[in-house]
């Protein structure tokens, strides 16, 4: 069960000013009611009783949100006392009537104990309508409600119906207005909680995407480097066994090469293990079964696959093709794959264009489309997080976002002379 938070210091200051202001207005309203009364009125004890009661019924409102149920009960008691002791201050003073309405509203809207609130409200309602019934009985016994006009109902019955209807509107209106305010506050709280949870979830997903991308890069880097270094180790070991000239020096050199190559392979495996264990609370699972090795040379096959899925993709290559480092080649393929997948899933574009530029010291990939984001729920853009992470780890730069002329652009630039060690950073 939701519990409404206690009022803030600012809300408490507002209530204090409200209660004091209404107390002053109550005293002034009583004086106006006295001056406008058609007959002589009694000022009760000390000649100030109506004024004191008019101020007293408003002062508890200074704590209407801090202690809503006690305030409502106190105001209800004073309401009856004023009605019995100073009729002119009761019927002719708007502050007296407003105070009870506001106290009921505050009790329903701000009470943290809902069961206690309902019991207290029921007590007040029973007491008020009981008091009203007693006054009707007294008026009937004294023939106090008479009139010259007799319509469908007698003057007494007509007054009873009107009075009961107005009081029902008054009391139940205060109750349902307060209930609406409480429900609105609860809904606002739940929306804020959902927004906080969604923000945390989005942050966790983005972090997961970065870690997954690093794992993918580390696996690809491990495969590439391990293949070459393992070959060196095998060749060095074979050379050590067959070399006859200067066997001691050759043996020592080859031993160093063999040991270094095997150490490099072990260190790469340790690096991958550390990346997997970087967050023990994150279940990254086991690596996927190895797919055919991706690379820039497989871009035509990727484009053919996208065309088969209904997206018309053009391809343009600029510059003389150069042999790319394996890590860069794989990254070019993966980025193109992710960009084209996003076009299919999250854009209205029917076509896209892929450009691969060989710039000598760098390679640049650009994927353009002319569509608009679909009105259906779009993705989390974690694919973009992965692209940026991959490019950053290779020492490159990326540009991802809408184009000024419409459509979307994914452009990455990866240097070719960046040391591989950056990928393991």
XYZ file of N, CA and C in Angstrom, residues 4 14 28 52 56 105 135 143 154 179 218 221 248 255 275 284 291 303 323 336 379:
63
model
N 1.610 8.232 1.276
C 1.995 9.539 0.743
C 3.096 10.150 1.604
N 3.380 27.122 3.759
C 2.172 27.593 3.074
C 0.937 27.360 3.951
N -12.723 39.057 10.645
C -13.311 40.140 9.853
C -14.672 39.733 9.294
N -13.576 34.831 18.661
C -12.589 33.824 19.071
C -12.851 32.507 18.364
N -10.551 30.488 15.883
C -10.122 29.166 16.352
C -10.388 28.074 15.327
N -11.049 17.735 3.041
C -10.234 17.531 1.839
C -8.798 17.144 2.214
N -31.506 19.346 14.333
C -32.004 20.698 14.067
C -33.314 20.677 13.293
N -42.276 24.702 14.767
C -42.884 25.299 13.551
C -42.053 26.481 13.058
N -44.393 21.014 1.114
C -44.580 22.090 2.096
C -43.269 22.840 2.266
N -9.927 12.674 -2.356
C -9.537 11.354 -2.872
C -8.877 11.487 -4.241
N 37.332 -8.385 -28.096
C 38.446 -9.138 -27.513
C 38.516 -10.546 -28.087
N 39.933 -10.133 -31.572
C 41.346 -9.804 -31.479
C 42.153 -11.028 -31.035
N 73.831 -23.875 -30.728
C 73.595 -23.298 -29.400
C 72.918 -21.927 -29.481
N 64.410 -20.579 -28.595
C 63.731 -20.778 -27.318
C 63.038 -19.504 -26.845
N 38.340 -9.499 -19.016
C 37.204 -8.735 -19.542
C 35.889 -9.418 -19.198
N 27.337 -12.550 -18.669
C 27.567 -12.372 -20.099
C 27.467 -13.679 -20.847
N 31.250 -17.881 -35.931
C 30.683 -17.696 -37.253
C 31.830 -17.600 -38.254
N 25.693 -6.949 -48.307
C 24.757 -6.129 -49.078
C 23.757 -7.021 -49.808
N 45.143 -3.799 -47.904
C 44.945 -4.878 -46.933
C 44.820 -4.260 -45.544
N 28.993 -1.983 -40.479
C 28.066 -1.971 -41.616
C 26.873 -2.869 -41.339
N 14.162 1.344 -31.212
C 15.063 0.549 -30.392
C 15.698 1.378 -29.292
